[in-house]
Amino acid sequence: MHFTTIFIWFVLYSILGWIYETIFCSVKTLKWDNRGMLIGPYCPIYGVGAVLDVLVCESLPNYGAVFLTCMLGSAVLEYSTSFATEKLFHAVWWDYSNLPLNIKGRICLPCSLGFGAAGLIVLYGIHPYMARVTDALPLYWQEPCALLLMAVFSADCALTADSLVALNVKLETTLNAIDSHISERYDAFIENTRQNLSEGLVTLKEKVSLEEFRERRMMEELKNTLSTMNWNQTRALRSSVSFRHAKYSELGSRMKHALSFHRKNTEGQDSR
């Protein structure tokens, strides 16, 4: 079995995984939900899982062995991928915290059982047809196709990684801007307002707390940050479920909400 053929399988299964994820999540939320952390229409974790399913389970003796191997293998793959991407980018692309028997929201028993069943479907239902497609294509045609797909996929990974790093930098910068000299800014705001309204300092501080002032600062900085983000950075923000980094979690959620609100307003204006 040639590496070129295996890579083509990886890409095709990644695309099928993206189609499944997008349809499933769109139906569940009743709105279009473009799944995957990369720009292109593929979810690499599905590609890796399917290829490993074919390579490892093809020689197993029965359905039970295939099911068990795929169930355990998917759990290892999901957990390690979630752990690695979280450590690198602080972002979360799936979270099973609301499902039973989960481990840190990275994996859960119901999904692992589902992937075990999916392994059977891939190996015995889908892959025979996938193999026919690649077998019909001579190796001297597979190689340039694989090279082209590899170039596109590598560029996508590089652009996405760059966008996620830049997004983390923007989150850090926004946090610093919000908290920068917050007490001094708050006191200056209260003093300036007191002079304009001729009210007592204590009365004003009762009306506008430090927390409320910080909330205003956060909204101002969120607007400033969103205005500086390019398309790929906003796409990376939308594709993530949340940020597990304690410092980024609230801010990332606020930014996603503000981005969604801005898009709805823009679509409403365009439809007029």
PDB file of C-alpha atoms in Angstrom:
ATOM      1  CA  MET A   1       0.000   0.000   0.000  1.00  0.00           C
ATOM      2  CA  HIS A   2       1.532   3.301  -1.149  1.00  0.00           C
ATOM      3  CA  PHE A   3       1.793   6.353   1.121  1.00  0.00           C
ATOM      4  CA  THR A   4       0.245   8.469  -1.660  1.00  0.00           C
ATOM      5  CA  THR A   5      -2.934   6.384  -1.564  1.00  0.00           C
ATOM      6  CA  ILE A   6      -3.090   6.596   2.231  1.00  0.00           C
ATOM      7  CA  PHE A   7      -2.788  10.386   2.122  1.00  0.00           C
ATOM      8  CA  ILE A   8      -5.601  10.640  -0.447  1.00  0.00           C
ATOM      9  CA  TRP A   9      -7.754   8.490   1.847  1.00  0.00           C
ATOM     10  CA  PHE A  10      -6.893  10.834   4.728  1.00  0.00           C
ATOM     11  CA  VAL A  11      -8.069  13.891   2.762  1.00  0.00           C
ATOM     12  CA  LEU A  12     -11.254  12.232   1.495  1.00  0.00           C
ATOM     13  CA  TYR A  13     -12.226  10.974   4.952  1.00  0.00           C
ATOM     14  CA  SER A  14     -11.432  14.411   6.407  1.00  0.00           C
ATOM     15  CA  ILE A  15     -13.892  15.919   3.920  1.00  0.00           C
ATOM     16  CA  LEU A  16     -16.538  13.311   4.768  1.00  0.00           C
ATOM     17  CA  GLY A  17     -15.989  14.059   8.451  1.00  0.00           C
ATOM     18  CA  TRP A  18     -16.474  17.776   7.832  1.00  0.00           C
ATOM     19  CA  ILE A  19     -19.698  17.090   5.912  1.00  0.00           C
ATOM     20  CA  TYR A  20     -21.016  14.906   8.758  1.00  0.00           C
ATOM     21  CA  GLU A  21     -20.032  17.404  11.479  1.00  0.00           C
ATOM     22  CA  THR A  22     -21.461  20.394   9.606  1.00  0.00           C
ATOM     23  CA  ILE A  23     -24.787  18.715   8.830  1.00  0.00           C
ATOM     24  CA  PHE A  24     -25.151  17.308  12.345  1.00  0.00           C
ATOM     25  CA  CYS A  25     -24.334  20.600  14.112  1.00  0.00           C
ATOM     26  CA  SER A  26     -26.397  22.689  11.664  1.00  0.00           C
ATOM     27  CA  VAL A  27     -29.465  20.487  12.215  1.00  0.00           C
ATOM     28  CA  LYS A  28     -28.924  20.530  15.977  1.00  0.00           C
ATOM     29  CA  THR A  29     -28.692  24.333  16.177  1.00  0.00           C
ATOM     30  CA  LEU A  30     -31.121  24.990  13.278  1.00  0.00           C
ATOM     31  CA  LYS A  31     -28.581  27.288  11.627  1.00  0.00           C
ATOM     32  CA  TRP A  32     -25.553  26.915   9.383  1.00  0.00           C
ATOM     33  CA  ASP A  33     -22.580  25.778  11.446  1.00  0.00           C
ATOM     34  CA  ASN A  34     -19.345  25.468   9.473  1.00  0.00           C
ATOM     35  CA  ARG A  35     -17.370  22.958  11.540  1.00  0.00           C
ATOM     36  CA  GLY A  36     -13.631  22.467  11.749  1.00  0.00           C
ATOM     37  CA  MET A  37     -10.723  24.579  12.873  1.00  0.00           C
ATOM     38  CA  LEU A  38      -9.165  24.808   9.399  1.00  0.00           C
ATOM     39  CA  ILE A  39     -10.226  27.052   6.511  1.00  0.00           C
ATOM     40  CA  GLY A  40     -10.963  24.251   4.051  1.00  0.00           C
ATOM     41  CA  PRO A  41     -13.891  21.806   4.204  1.00  0.00           C
ATOM     42  CA  TYR A  42     -12.162  19.064   6.148  1.00  0.00           C
ATOM     43  CA  CYS A  43     -11.768  17.824   9.722  1.00  0.00           C
ATOM     44  CA  PRO A  44      -8.355  16.108   9.952  1.00  0.00           C
ATOM     45  CA  ILE A  45      -9.204  14.186  13.117  1.00  0.00           C
ATOM     46  CA  TYR A  46     -11.776  12.204  11.122  1.00  0.00           C
ATOM     47  CA  GLY A  47      -9.216  11.558   8.398  1.00  0.00           C
ATOM     48  CA  VAL A  48      -6.654  10.280  10.893  1.00  0.00           C
ATOM     49  CA  GLY A  49      -9.239   8.135  12.674  1.00  0.00           C
ATOM     50  CA  ALA A  50     -10.574   6.574   9.474  1.00  0.00           C
ATOM     51  CA  VAL A  51      -7.123   5.799   8.060  1.00  0.00           C
ATOM     52  CA  LEU A  52      -6.014   4.224  11.337  1.00  0.00           C
ATOM     53  CA  ASP A  53      -9.260   2.249  11.372  1.00  0.00           C
ATOM     54  CA  VAL A  54      -8.464   0.825   7.939  1.00  0.00           C
ATOM     55  CA  LEU A  55      -4.772   0.136   8.604  1.00  0.00           C
ATOM     56  CA  VAL A  56      -5.136  -1.305  12.102  1.00  0.00           C
ATOM     57  CA  CYS A  57      -8.509  -3.060  11.997  1.00  0.00           C
ATOM     58  CA  GLU A  58      -8.386  -4.640   8.545  1.00  0.00           C
ATOM     59  CA  SER A  59      -6.691  -7.729   9.954  1.00  0.00           C
ATOM     60  CA  LEU A  60      -8.847  -8.065  13.077  1.00  0.00           C
ATOM     61  CA  PRO A  61     -10.912 -11.268  13.267  1.00  0.00           C
ATOM     62  CA  ASN A  62     -14.458  -9.996  13.930  1.00  0.00           C
ATOM     63  CA  TYR A  63     -16.831  -7.054  14.370  1.00  0.00           C
ATOM     64  CA  GLY A  64     -16.426  -7.023  18.144  1.00  0.00           C
ATOM     65  CA  ALA A  65     -12.665  -6.585  17.947  1.00  0.00           C
ATOM     66  CA  VAL A  66     -13.052  -3.786  15.393  1.00  0.00           C
ATOM     67  CA  PHE A  67     -15.687  -2.028  17.509  1.00  0.00           C
ATOM     68  CA  LEU A  68     -13.597  -2.209  20.695  1.00  0.00           C
ATOM     69  CA  THR A  69     -10.410  -1.067  18.923  1.00  0.00           C
ATOM     70  CA  CYS A  70     -12.161   1.891  17.289  1.00  0.00           C
ATOM     71  CA  MET A  71     -13.889   2.874  20.520  1.00  0.00           C
ATOM     72  CA  LEU A  72     -10.658   2.911  22.531  1.00  0.00           C
ATOM     73  CA  GLY A  73      -8.609   4.364  19.675  1.00  0.00           C
ATOM     74  CA  SER A  74     -11.047   7.246  19.131  1.00  0.00           C
ATOM     75  CA  ALA A  75     -10.912   8.091  22.830  1.00  0.00           C
ATOM     76  CA  VAL A  76      -7.106   8.253  22.756  1.00  0.00           C
ATOM     77  CA  LEU A  77      -7.131  10.292  19.529  1.00  0.00           C
ATOM     78  CA  GLU A  78      -9.772  12.764  20.757  1.00  0.00           C
ATOM     79  CA  TYR A  79      -8.175  13.259  24.155  1.00  0.00           C
ATOM     80  CA  SER A  80      -4.649  13.755  22.789  1.00  0.00           C
ATOM     81  CA  THR A  81      -5.850  16.125  20.036  1.00  0.00           C
ATOM     82  CA  SER A  82      -7.923  18.174  22.475  1.00  0.00           C
ATOM     83  CA  PHE A  83      -5.033  18.339  24.949  1.00  0.00           C
ATOM     84  CA  ALA A  84      -2.499  19.361  22.277  1.00  0.00           C
ATOM     85  CA  THR A  85      -4.624  22.078  20.646  1.00  0.00           C
ATOM     86  CA  GLU A  86      -5.620  23.468  24.031  1.00  0.00           C
ATOM     87  CA  LYS A  87      -1.995  23.699  25.153  1.00  0.00           C
ATOM     88  CA  LEU A  88      -0.937  25.300  21.873  1.00  0.00           C
ATOM     89  CA  PHE A  89      -3.847  27.699  21.304  1.00  0.00           C
ATOM     90  CA  HIS A  90      -5.897  27.653  24.563  1.00  0.00           C
ATOM     91  CA  ALA A  91      -8.974  27.010  22.399  1.00  0.00           C
ATOM     92  CA  VAL A  92     -11.569  24.230  22.547  1.00  0.00           C
ATOM     93  CA  TRP A  93     -13.240  22.834  19.421  1.00  0.00           C
ATOM     94  CA  TRP A  94     -15.474  20.318  21.203  1.00  0.00           C
ATOM     95  CA  ASP A  95     -16.622  20.054  24.787  1.00  0.00           C
ATOM     96  CA  TYR A  96     -18.469  17.056  26.232  1.00  0.00           C
ATOM     97  CA  SER A  97     -18.817  18.537  29.715  1.00  0.00           C
ATOM     98  CA  ASN A  98     -22.618  18.330  29.508  1.00  0.00           C
ATOM     99  CA  LEU A  99     -22.579  14.643  28.525  1.00  0.00           C
ATOM    100  CA  PRO A 100     -22.380  11.733  31.006  1.00  0.00           C
ATOM    101  CA  LEU A 101     -19.174   9.867  31.807  1.00  0.00           C
ATOM    102  CA  ASN A 102     -16.880  12.494  30.318  1.00  0.00           C
ATOM    103  CA  ILE A 103     -13.230  13.145  31.171  1.00  0.00           C
ATOM    104  CA  LYS A 104     -12.520  16.891  31.412  1.00  0.00           C
ATOM    105  CA  GLY A 105     -14.951  17.463  28.564  1.00  0.00           C
ATOM    106  CA  ARG A 106     -12.434  16.013  26.103  1.00  0.00           C
ATOM    107  CA  ILE A 107     -13.960  12.551  25.692  1.00  0.00           C
ATOM    108  CA  CYS A 108     -17.106  10.810  26.885  1.00  0.00           C
ATOM    109  CA  LEU A 109     -18.443   7.260  26.787  1.00  0.00           C
ATOM    110  CA  PRO A 110     -21.489   7.919  24.530  1.00  0.00           C
ATOM    111  CA  CYS A 111     -19.321   9.532  21.823  1.00  0.00           C
ATOM    112  CA  SER A 112     -16.637   6.853  22.098  1.00  0.00           C
ATOM    113  CA  LEU A 113     -19.334   4.189  21.625  1.00  0.00           C
ATOM    114  CA  GLY A 114     -20.591   6.138  18.612  1.00  0.00           C
ATOM    115  CA  PHE A 115     -17.100   6.259  17.110  1.00  0.00           C
ATOM    116  CA  GLY A 116     -16.765   2.523  17.706  1.00  0.00           C
ATOM    117  CA  ALA A 117     -19.887   1.990  15.605  1.00  0.00           C
ATOM    118  CA  ALA A 118     -18.591   4.499  13.035  1.00  0.00           C
ATOM    119  CA  GLY A 119     -15.427   2.405  12.733  1.00  0.00           C
ATOM    120  CA  LEU A 120     -17.538  -0.545  11.628  1.00  0.00           C
ATOM    121  CA  ILE A 121     -19.404   1.613   9.099  1.00  0.00           C
ATOM    122  CA  VAL A 122     -16.156   2.979   7.672  1.00  0.00           C
ATOM    123  CA  LEU A 123     -14.345  -0.344   7.445  1.00  0.00           C
ATOM    124  CA  TYR A 124     -17.160  -2.483   6.066  1.00  0.00           C
ATOM    125  CA  GLY A 125     -19.509   0.055   4.486  1.00  0.00           C
ATOM    126  CA  ILE A 126     -17.542   3.023   3.124  1.00  0.00           C
ATOM    127  CA  HIS A 127     -13.962   1.918   2.597  1.00  0.00           C
ATOM    128  CA  PRO A 128     -14.592  -0.769  -0.034  1.00  0.00           C
ATOM    129  CA  TYR A 129     -15.982   1.982  -2.298  1.00  0.00           C
ATOM    130  CA  MET A 130     -13.208   4.400  -1.297  1.00  0.00           C
ATOM    131  CA  ALA A 131     -10.603   1.776  -2.225  1.00  0.00           C
ATOM    132  CA  ARG A 132     -12.259   1.250  -5.612  1.00  0.00           C
ATOM    133  CA  VAL A 133     -11.991   4.986  -6.341  1.00  0.00           C
ATOM    134  CA  THR A 134      -8.265   5.123  -5.551  1.00  0.00           C
ATOM    135  CA  ASP A 135      -7.546   1.756  -7.215  1.00  0.00           C
ATOM    136  CA  ALA A 136      -9.074   3.084 -10.437  1.00  0.00           C
ATOM    137  CA  LEU A 137      -6.604   5.981 -10.401  1.00  0.00           C
ATOM    138  CA  PRO A 138      -3.081   4.988 -11.526  1.00  0.00           C
ATOM    139  CA  LEU A 139      -0.253   5.792  -9.135  1.00  0.00           C
ATOM    140  CA  TYR A 140       1.318   8.257 -11.576  1.00  0.00           C
ATOM    141  CA  TRP A 141      -1.925  10.280 -11.321  1.00  0.00           C
ATOM    142  CA  GLN A 142      -2.295   9.790  -7.577  1.00  0.00           C
ATOM    143  CA  GLU A 143       1.124  11.313  -6.859  1.00  0.00           C
ATOM    144  CA  PRO A 144       0.519  14.793  -8.387  1.00  0.00           C
ATOM    145  CA  CYS A 145      -2.989  14.820  -6.853  1.00  0.00           C
ATOM    146  CA  ALA A 146      -1.544  13.972  -3.438  1.00  0.00           C
ATOM    147  CA  LEU A 147       1.182  16.620  -3.779  1.00  0.00           C
ATOM    148  CA  LEU A 148      -1.407  19.275  -4.670  1.00  0.00           C
ATOM    149  CA  LEU A 149      -3.650  18.265  -1.766  1.00  0.00           C
ATOM    150  CA  MET A 150      -0.649  18.244   0.577  1.00  0.00           C
ATOM    151  CA  ALA A 151       0.365  21.760  -0.518  1.00  0.00           C
ATOM    152  CA  VAL A 152      -3.163  23.101   0.032  1.00  0.00           C
ATOM    153  CA  PHE A 153      -3.523  21.306   3.369  1.00  0.00           C
ATOM    154  CA  SER A 154      -0.098  22.470   4.627  1.00  0.00           C
ATOM    155  CA  ALA A 155      -0.825  26.080   3.648  1.00  0.00           C
ATOM    156  CA  ASP A 156      -4.189  25.857   5.406  1.00  0.00           C
ATOM    157  CA  CYS A 157      -2.558  24.516   8.592  1.00  0.00           C
ATOM    158  CA  ALA A 158       0.071  27.287   8.517  1.00  0.00           C
ATOM    159  CA  LEU A 159      -2.503  30.046   7.981  1.00  0.00           C
ATOM    160  CA  THR A 160      -4.787  28.659  10.694  1.00  0.00           C
ATOM    161  CA  ALA A 161      -1.949  28.304  13.210  1.00  0.00           C
ATOM    162  CA  ASP A 162      -0.840  31.861  12.466  1.00  0.00           C
ATOM    163  CA  SER A 163      -4.406  33.142  12.940  1.00  0.00           C
ATOM    164  CA  LEU A 164      -4.828  31.294  16.239  1.00  0.00           C
ATOM    165  CA  VAL A 165      -1.517  32.609  17.591  1.00  0.00           C
ATOM    166  CA  ALA A 166      -2.495  36.132  16.519  1.00  0.00           C
ATOM    167  CA  LEU A 167      -5.911  35.671  18.138  1.00  0.00           C
ATOM    168  CA  ASN A 168      -4.300  34.689  21.439  1.00  0.00           C
ATOM    169  CA  VAL A 169      -2.047  37.753  21.221  1.00  0.00           C
ATOM    170  CA  LYS A 170      -5.107  39.951  20.638  1.00  0.00           C
ATOM    171  CA  LEU A 171      -6.899  38.407  23.612  1.00  0.00           C
ATOM    172  CA  GLU A 172      -3.862  39.012  25.819  1.00  0.00           C
ATOM    173  CA  THR A 173      -3.516  42.589  24.550  1.00  0.00           C
ATOM    174  CA  THR A 174      -7.220  43.255  25.118  1.00  0.00           C
ATOM    175  CA  LEU A 175      -7.051  41.902  28.660  1.00  0.00           C
ATOM    176  CA  ASN A 176      -4.053  44.100  29.426  1.00  0.00           C
ATOM    177  CA  ALA A 177      -5.814  47.119  27.943  1.00  0.00           C
ATOM    178  CA  ILE A 178      -8.916  46.468  30.048  1.00  0.00           C
ATOM    179  CA  ASP A 179      -7.007  46.066  33.297  1.00  0.00           C
ATOM    180  CA  SER A 180      -4.339  48.682  32.601  1.00  0.00           C
ATOM    181  CA  HIS A 181      -4.457  51.233  35.424  1.00  0.00           C
ATOM    182  CA  ILE A 182      -8.130  50.354  35.945  1.00  0.00           C
ATOM    183  CA  SER A 183      -8.270  51.875  39.438  1.00  0.00           C
ATOM    184  CA  GLU A 184      -6.684  55.150  38.315  1.00  0.00           C
ATOM    185  CA  ARG A 185      -8.956  55.343  35.279  1.00  0.00           C
ATOM    186  CA  TYR A 186     -11.981  54.634  37.451  1.00  0.00           C
ATOM    187  CA  ASP A 187     -11.072  57.356  39.952  1.00  0.00           C
ATOM    188  CA  ALA A 188     -10.434  59.798  37.100  1.00  0.00           C
ATOM    189  CA  PHE A 189     -13.799  58.905  35.531  1.00  0.00           C
ATOM    190  CA  ILE A 190     -15.621  59.421  38.817  1.00  0.00           C
ATOM    191  CA  GLU A 191     -13.854  62.728  39.481  1.00  0.00           C
ATOM    192  CA  ASN A 192     -14.555  64.036  35.975  1.00  0.00           C
ATOM    193  CA  THR A 193     -18.217  63.025  36.192  1.00  0.00           C
ATOM    194  CA  ARG A 194     -18.529  64.550  39.664  1.00  0.00           C
ATOM    195  CA  GLN A 195     -17.235  67.881  38.431  1.00  0.00           C
ATOM    196  CA  ASN A 196     -19.629  67.862  35.487  1.00  0.00           C
ATOM    197  CA  LEU A 197     -22.677  66.816  37.486  1.00  0.00           C
ATOM    198  CA  SER A 198     -21.773  68.413  40.806  1.00  0.00           C
ATOM    199  CA  GLU A 199     -22.558  65.227  42.697  1.00  0.00           C
ATOM    200  CA  GLY A 200     -20.768  63.776  45.669  1.00  0.00           C
ATOM    201  CA  LEU A 201     -17.958  61.294  45.119  1.00  0.00           C
ATOM    202  CA  VAL A 202     -19.544  58.649  47.358  1.00  0.00           C
ATOM    203  CA  THR A 203     -22.903  58.961  45.606  1.00  0.00           C
ATOM    204  CA  LEU A 204     -21.295  58.500  42.192  1.00  0.00           C
ATOM    205  CA  LYS A 205     -19.312  55.478  43.296  1.00  0.00           C
ATOM    206  CA  GLU A 206     -22.542  53.946  44.540  1.00  0.00           C
ATOM    207  CA  LYS A 207     -24.118  54.539  41.112  1.00  0.00           C
ATOM    208  CA  VAL A 208     -21.137  53.334  39.066  1.00  0.00           C
ATOM    209  CA  SER A 209     -19.185  50.521  40.712  1.00  0.00           C
ATOM    210  CA  LEU A 210     -15.668  49.454  39.732  1.00  0.00           C
ATOM    211  CA  GLU A 211     -17.140  46.285  38.215  1.00  0.00           C
ATOM    212  CA  GLU A 212     -19.549  48.296  36.059  1.00  0.00           C
ATOM    213  CA  PHE A 213     -16.733  50.562  34.934  1.00  0.00           C
ATOM    214  CA  ARG A 214     -14.597  47.547  34.036  1.00  0.00           C
ATOM    215  CA  GLU A 215     -17.556  46.173  32.064  1.00  0.00           C
ATOM    216  CA  ARG A 216     -17.675  49.394  30.050  1.00  0.00           C
ATOM    217  CA  ARG A 217     -13.942  49.211  29.451  1.00  0.00           C
ATOM    218  CA  MET A 218     -14.288  45.600  28.298  1.00  0.00           C
ATOM    219  CA  MET A 219     -16.970  46.495  25.730  1.00  0.00           C
ATOM    220  CA  GLU A 220     -14.857  49.389  24.420  1.00  0.00           C
ATOM    221  CA  GLU A 221     -11.772  47.207  24.042  1.00  0.00           C
ATOM    222  CA  LEU A 222     -13.789  44.373  22.477  1.00  0.00           C
ATOM    223  CA  LYS A 223     -15.040  46.734  19.777  1.00  0.00           C
ATOM    224  CA  ASN A 224     -11.509  47.998  19.175  1.00  0.00           C
ATOM    225  CA  THR A 225     -10.108  44.461  18.960  1.00  0.00           C
ATOM    226  CA  LEU A 226     -12.827  43.169  16.626  1.00  0.00           C
ATOM    227  CA  SER A 227     -12.257  46.101  14.282  1.00  0.00           C
ATOM    228  CA  THR A 228      -8.576  45.053  13.874  1.00  0.00           C
ATOM    229  CA  MET A 229      -9.233  41.330  13.231  1.00  0.00           C
ATOM    230  CA  ASN A 230      -8.962  39.952   9.694  1.00  0.00           C
ATOM    231  CA  TRP A 231     -11.299  37.375   8.143  1.00  0.00           C
ATOM    232  CA  ASN A 232      -9.200  34.358   9.099  1.00  0.00           C
ATOM    233  CA  GLN A 233      -8.934  35.464  12.725  1.00  0.00           C
ATOM    234  CA  THR A 234     -12.702  35.971  13.020  1.00  0.00           C
ATOM    235  CA  ARG A 235     -13.248  32.575  11.357  1.00  0.00           C
ATOM    236  CA  ALA A 236     -10.894  30.949  13.879  1.00  0.00           C
ATOM    237  CA  LEU A 237     -12.803  32.647  16.697  1.00  0.00           C
ATOM    238  CA  ARG A 238     -16.157  31.417  15.383  1.00  0.00           C
ATOM    239  CA  SER A 239     -14.927  27.847  14.864  1.00  0.00           C
ATOM    240  CA  SER A 240     -13.816  27.403  18.483  1.00  0.00           C
ATOM    241  CA  VAL A 241     -16.364  26.375  21.088  1.00  0.00           C
ATOM    242  CA  SER A 242     -14.665  28.268  23.901  1.00  0.00           C
ATOM    243  CA  PHE A 243     -11.336  29.055  25.535  1.00  0.00           C
ATOM    244  CA  ARG A 244     -10.376  26.912  28.517  1.00  0.00           C
ATOM    245  CA  HIS A 245      -7.583  29.311  29.510  1.00  0.00           C
ATOM    246  CA  ALA A 246      -8.946  30.891  32.699  1.00  0.00           C
ATOM    247  CA  LYS A 247      -7.986  34.400  31.592  1.00  0.00           C
ATOM    248  CA  TYR A 248      -9.389  34.023  28.071  1.00  0.00           C
ATOM    249  CA  SER A 249     -12.595  32.107  28.737  1.00  0.00           C
ATOM    250  CA  GLU A 250     -14.905  35.030  29.569  1.00  0.00           C
ATOM    251  CA  LEU A 251     -13.302  37.411  27.100  1.00  0.00           C
ATOM    252  CA  GLY A 252     -13.376  34.866  24.267  1.00  0.00           C
ATOM    253  CA  SER A 253     -17.068  34.154  24.903  1.00  0.00           C
ATOM    254  CA  ARG A 254     -17.862  37.880  24.949  1.00  0.00           C
ATOM    255  CA  MET A 255     -15.929  38.380  21.730  1.00  0.00           C
ATOM    256  CA  LYS A 256     -17.765  35.503  20.002  1.00  0.00           C
ATOM    257  CA  HIS A 257     -21.101  36.956  21.134  1.00  0.00           C
ATOM    258  CA  ALA A 258     -20.162  40.448  19.930  1.00  0.00           C
ATOM    259  CA  LEU A 259     -19.009  39.011  16.604  1.00  0.00           C
ATOM    260  CA  SER A 260     -22.267  37.092  16.170  1.00  0.00           C
ATOM    261  CA  PHE A 261     -24.312  40.181  17.073  1.00  0.00           C
ATOM    262  CA  HIS A 262     -22.351  42.293  14.587  1.00  0.00           C
ATOM    263  CA  ARG A 263     -22.888  39.740  11.810  1.00  0.00           C
ATOM    264  CA  LYS A 264     -26.655  39.610  12.463  1.00  0.00           C
ATOM    265  CA  ASN A 265     -26.848  43.417  12.295  1.00  0.00           C
ATOM    266  CA  THR A 266     -24.842  43.439   9.050  1.00  0.00           C
ATOM    267  CA  GLU A 267     -27.060  40.755   7.482  1.00  0.00           C
ATOM    268  CA  GLY A 268     -30.171  42.686   8.586  1.00  0.00           C
ATOM    269  CA  GLN A 269     -28.912  45.867   6.946  1.00  0.00           C
ATOM    270  CA  ASP A 270     -27.979  44.025   3.737  1.00  0.00           C
ATOM    271  CA  SER A 271     -31.443  42.511   3.420  1.00  0.00           C
ATOM    272  CA  ARG A 272     -33.147  45.898   3.483  1.00  0.00           C
TER     273      ARG A 272
END
